[in-house]
XYZ file of C-alpha atoms in Angstrom:
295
model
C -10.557 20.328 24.783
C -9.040 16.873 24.323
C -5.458 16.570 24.849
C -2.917 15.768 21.869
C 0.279 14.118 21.829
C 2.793 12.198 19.650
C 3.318 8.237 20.548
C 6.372 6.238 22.145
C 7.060 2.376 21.690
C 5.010 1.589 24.639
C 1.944 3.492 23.283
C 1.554 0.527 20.892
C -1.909 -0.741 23.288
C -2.987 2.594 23.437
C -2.828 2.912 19.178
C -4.459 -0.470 18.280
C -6.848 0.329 20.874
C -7.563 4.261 19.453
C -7.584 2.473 15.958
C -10.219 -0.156 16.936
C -12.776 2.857 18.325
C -11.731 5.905 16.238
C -10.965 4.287 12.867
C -12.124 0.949 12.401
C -15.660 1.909 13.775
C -16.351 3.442 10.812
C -15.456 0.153 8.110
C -17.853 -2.298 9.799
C -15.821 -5.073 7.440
C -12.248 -5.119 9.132
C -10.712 -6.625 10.864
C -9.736 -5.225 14.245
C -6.097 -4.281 14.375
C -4.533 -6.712 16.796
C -0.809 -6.525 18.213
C 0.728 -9.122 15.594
C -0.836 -6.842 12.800
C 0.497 -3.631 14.478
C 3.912 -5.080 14.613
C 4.165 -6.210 11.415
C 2.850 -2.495 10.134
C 5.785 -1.431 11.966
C 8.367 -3.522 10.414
C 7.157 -3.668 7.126
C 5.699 -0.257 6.632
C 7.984 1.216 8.380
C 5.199 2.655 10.637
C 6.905 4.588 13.588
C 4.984 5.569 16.670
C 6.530 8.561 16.901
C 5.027 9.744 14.065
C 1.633 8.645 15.458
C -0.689 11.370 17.333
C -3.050 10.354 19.608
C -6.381 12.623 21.319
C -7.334 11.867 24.267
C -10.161 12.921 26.469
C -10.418 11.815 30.679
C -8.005 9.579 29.737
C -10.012 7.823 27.239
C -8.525 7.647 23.058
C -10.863 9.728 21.038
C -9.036 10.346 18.006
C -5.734 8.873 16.156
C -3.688 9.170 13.248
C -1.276 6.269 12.416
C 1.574 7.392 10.004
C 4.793 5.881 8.533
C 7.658 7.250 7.211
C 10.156 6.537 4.900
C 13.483 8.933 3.680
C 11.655 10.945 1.099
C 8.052 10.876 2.836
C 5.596 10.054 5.521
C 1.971 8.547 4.621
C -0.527 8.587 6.577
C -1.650 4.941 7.053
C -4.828 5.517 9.340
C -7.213 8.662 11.022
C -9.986 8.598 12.876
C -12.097 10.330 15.527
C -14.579 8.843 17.506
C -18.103 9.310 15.888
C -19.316 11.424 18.761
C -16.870 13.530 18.699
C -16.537 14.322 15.064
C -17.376 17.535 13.549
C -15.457 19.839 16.661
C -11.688 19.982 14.084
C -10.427 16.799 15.671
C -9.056 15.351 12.820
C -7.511 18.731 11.409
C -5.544 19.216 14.819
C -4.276 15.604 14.498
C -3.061 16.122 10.933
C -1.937 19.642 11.608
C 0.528 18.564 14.137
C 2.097 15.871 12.151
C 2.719 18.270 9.927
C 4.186 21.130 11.608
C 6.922 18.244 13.465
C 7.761 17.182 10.190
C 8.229 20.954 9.297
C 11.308 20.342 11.703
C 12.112 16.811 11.665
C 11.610 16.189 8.131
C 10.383 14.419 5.572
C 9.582 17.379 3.475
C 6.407 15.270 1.312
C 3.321 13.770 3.657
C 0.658 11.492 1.787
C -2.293 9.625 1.997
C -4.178 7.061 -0.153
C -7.943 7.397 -0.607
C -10.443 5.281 -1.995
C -12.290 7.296 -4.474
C -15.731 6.684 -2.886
C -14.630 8.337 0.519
C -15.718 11.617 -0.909
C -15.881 13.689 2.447
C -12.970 12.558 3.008
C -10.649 14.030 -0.235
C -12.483 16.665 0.514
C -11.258 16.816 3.851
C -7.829 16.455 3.149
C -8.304 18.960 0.398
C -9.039 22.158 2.799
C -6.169 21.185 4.498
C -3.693 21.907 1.369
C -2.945 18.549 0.026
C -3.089 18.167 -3.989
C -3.826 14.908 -6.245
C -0.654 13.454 -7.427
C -1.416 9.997 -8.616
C -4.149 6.944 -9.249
C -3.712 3.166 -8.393
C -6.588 0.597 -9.367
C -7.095 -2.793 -7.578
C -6.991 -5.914 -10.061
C -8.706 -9.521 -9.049
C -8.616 -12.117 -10.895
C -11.069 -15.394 -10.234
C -11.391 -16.599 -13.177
C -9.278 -20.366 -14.916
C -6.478 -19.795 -17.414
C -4.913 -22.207 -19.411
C -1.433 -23.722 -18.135
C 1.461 -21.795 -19.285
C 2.652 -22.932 -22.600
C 6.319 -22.123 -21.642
C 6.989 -23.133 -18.188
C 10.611 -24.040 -18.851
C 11.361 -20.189 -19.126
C 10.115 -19.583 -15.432
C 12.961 -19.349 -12.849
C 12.204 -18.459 -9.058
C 14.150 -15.365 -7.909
C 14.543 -13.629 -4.292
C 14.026 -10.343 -3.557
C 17.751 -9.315 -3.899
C 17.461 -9.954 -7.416
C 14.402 -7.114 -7.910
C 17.175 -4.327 -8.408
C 16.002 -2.077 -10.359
C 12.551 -1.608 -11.240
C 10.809 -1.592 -14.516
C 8.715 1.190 -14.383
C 7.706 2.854 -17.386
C 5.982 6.125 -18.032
C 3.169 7.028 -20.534
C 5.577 7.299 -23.642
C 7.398 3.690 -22.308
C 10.638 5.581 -20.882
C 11.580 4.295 -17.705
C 10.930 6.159 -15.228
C 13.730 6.823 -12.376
C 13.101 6.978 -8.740
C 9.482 4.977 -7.513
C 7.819 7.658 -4.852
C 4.926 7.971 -7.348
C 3.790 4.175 -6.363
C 1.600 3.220 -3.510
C 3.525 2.591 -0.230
C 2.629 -1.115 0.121
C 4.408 -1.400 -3.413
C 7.942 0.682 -3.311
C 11.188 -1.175 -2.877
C 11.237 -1.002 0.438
C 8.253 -2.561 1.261
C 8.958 -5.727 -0.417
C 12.305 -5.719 1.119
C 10.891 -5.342 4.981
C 8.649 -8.551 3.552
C 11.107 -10.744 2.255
C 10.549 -13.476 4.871
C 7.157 -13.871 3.123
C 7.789 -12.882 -0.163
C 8.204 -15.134 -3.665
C 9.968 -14.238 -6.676
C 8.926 -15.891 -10.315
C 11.313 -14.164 -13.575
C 12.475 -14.988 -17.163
C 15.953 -14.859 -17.213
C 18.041 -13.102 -20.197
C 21.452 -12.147 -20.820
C 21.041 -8.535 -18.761
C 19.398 -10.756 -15.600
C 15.428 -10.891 -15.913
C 13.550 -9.810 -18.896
C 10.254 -9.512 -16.248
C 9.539 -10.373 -12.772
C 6.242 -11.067 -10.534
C 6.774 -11.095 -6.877
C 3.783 -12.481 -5.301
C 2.818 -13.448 -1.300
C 0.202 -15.623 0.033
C -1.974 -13.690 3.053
C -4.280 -16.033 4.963
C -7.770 -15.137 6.061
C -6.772 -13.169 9.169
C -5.188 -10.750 6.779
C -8.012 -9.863 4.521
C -10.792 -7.339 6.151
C -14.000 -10.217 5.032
C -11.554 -13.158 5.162
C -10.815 -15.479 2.590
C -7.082 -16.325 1.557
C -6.051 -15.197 -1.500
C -2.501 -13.937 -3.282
C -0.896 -10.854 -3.760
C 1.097 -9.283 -6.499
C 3.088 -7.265 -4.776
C 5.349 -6.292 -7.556
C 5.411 -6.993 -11.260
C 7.024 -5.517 -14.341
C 8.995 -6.172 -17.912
C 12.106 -4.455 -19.737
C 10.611 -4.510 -22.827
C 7.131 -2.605 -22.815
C 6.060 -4.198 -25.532
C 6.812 -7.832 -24.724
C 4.573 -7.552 -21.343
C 1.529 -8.832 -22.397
C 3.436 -12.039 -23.512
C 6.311 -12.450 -20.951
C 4.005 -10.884 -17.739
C 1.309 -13.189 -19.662
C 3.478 -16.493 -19.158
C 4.720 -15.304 -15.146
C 0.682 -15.056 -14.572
C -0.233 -18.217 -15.945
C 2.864 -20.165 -14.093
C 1.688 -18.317 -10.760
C -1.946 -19.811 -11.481
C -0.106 -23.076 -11.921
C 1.364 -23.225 -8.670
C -1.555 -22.049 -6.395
C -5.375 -22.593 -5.877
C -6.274 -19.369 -4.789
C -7.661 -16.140 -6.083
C -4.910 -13.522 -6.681
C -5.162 -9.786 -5.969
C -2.831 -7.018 -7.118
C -3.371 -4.094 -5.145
C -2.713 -0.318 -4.927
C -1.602 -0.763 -9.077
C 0.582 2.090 -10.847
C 0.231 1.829 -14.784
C 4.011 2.565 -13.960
C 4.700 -1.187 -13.562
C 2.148 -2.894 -16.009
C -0.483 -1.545 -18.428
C -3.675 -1.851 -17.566
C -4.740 -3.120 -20.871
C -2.739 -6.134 -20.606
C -3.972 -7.268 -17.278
C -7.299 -6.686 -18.421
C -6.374 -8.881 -21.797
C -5.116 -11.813 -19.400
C -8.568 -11.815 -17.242
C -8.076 -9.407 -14.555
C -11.100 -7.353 -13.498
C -10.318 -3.661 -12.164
C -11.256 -2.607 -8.975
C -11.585 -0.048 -6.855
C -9.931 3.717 -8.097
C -7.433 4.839 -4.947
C -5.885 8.353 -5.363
C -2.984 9.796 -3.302
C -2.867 13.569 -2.372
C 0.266 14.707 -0.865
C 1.619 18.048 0.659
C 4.609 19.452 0.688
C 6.059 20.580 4.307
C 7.788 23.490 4.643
């Protein structure tokens, strides 16, 4: 029986190198987690090793889960068991004893994000008591717009100035509080990467009227290379005025750069679909997060 234990800072060599054999084994296309990546997890998704639980067998990693965790929740970022030793309840112990520290230690909510393809593993994660509680869909957009017609109503903005959040829900209420979006987009994200993070708005008399926060991420960062840009974060007061004033932050973004721009991990909490769709974006991939509740 492997041995199973939670991390300390100086485990960090032991994780990346548990990732690289138990996790990233099986998704030939990424990249292999190097230190600089692990230590930027750490700082901007709040990833803590002592959240992380690591299986070991004659010394050797076999199987590791790599979680973060935030106030109201933990997510787990990453699990994986070695291939020849799947199939013996591995994974269940790994995720089982996350659980029952946070049971004492808090945070009372633990997540994950799935791509809807990885059907063995909802199902998984679905035996062991977690329930679907939202969707995201990944946008790309590669195609050529025409210049914005307005750039004079484009100011730049830092990420002290995102406050609060527009995020609207089905009937266009906001919506308060922002657990329901995908880690890599809350608040506090964005905030841990402000170093690397631009602002575009359109300023009116209560501050912005909408906002697009965007970063670039070089080929190093993308699992088959390629630069591109991200959205991390992008919304409007005014529901209805999105497709025009989200519309005009889009165009002034393609403006500015000469790459292809990705908005990831999307909640129709920020933006309609629609109107991304209207503008040129093609959806992507369908990610669903399940969550538990830890008592």
């Amino acid at each position: 029986m492997p041995s199973f234990r939670f991390c300390r800072p100086d485990d960090s060599s032991l994780l990346i190198e548990a990732t690289n054999q138990a996790f990233n084994i099986h998704f030939p296309r990424l990249v292999p987690i190097t230190e600089e990546k692990f230590k930027r997890e750490i700082k901007e998704l709040d990833l803590w090793t002592s959240s992380c639980v690591l299986a070991s067998e004659d010394g050797k990693p076999i199987g590791v889960l790599i979680a973060a965790k935030r106030e109201e929740a933990a997510t787990i970022l990453r699990l994986g068991v070695v291939p020849r030793f799947q199939g013996h309840g591995y994974g269940s112990h790994l995720v089982a004893s996350l659980k029952d520290k946070m049971s004492v230690l808090g945070p009372a909510l633990l997540t994950v994000e799935i791509t809807e393809n990885q059907a063995g593993l909802i199902t998984f994660f679905q035996k062991l008591g977690f329930e679907l509680e939202d969707e995201y869909y990944d946008f790309m957009f590669q195609s050529e717009l025409e210049e914005s017609s307005l750039p004079e109503l484009v100011s730049e903005i830092g990420v002290d100035d995102l406050g609060s959040r527009f995020l609207h829900s089905s009937d266009g209420e906001f919506q308060v509080g922002e657990g329901f979006l995908a880690w890599m987009r809350q608040t506090q994200t964005i905030i841990n990467q402000k170093n690397s993070v631009r602002g575009l708005g359109i300023p009116d008399l209560d501050g912005f009227a909408a906002y697009l926060y965007y970063r670039e991420i070089q080929g190093s960062g993308a699992c088959e290379g390629g630069s591109y840009v991200e959205i991390v974060a992008i919304g409007c007061r005014i529901r209805e005025k999105a497709t025009i004033l989200c519309g005009i932050l889009i165009r002034y973004l393609l403006s500015q750069i000469q790459s292809r721009i990705l908005v990831p991990r999307l909640s129709k909490s920020e933006i309609s679909y629609d109107i991304l769709e209207e503008i040129g974006f093609v959806r992507g991939a369908r990610i669903l997060r399940y969550g538990v509740g830890i008592q």
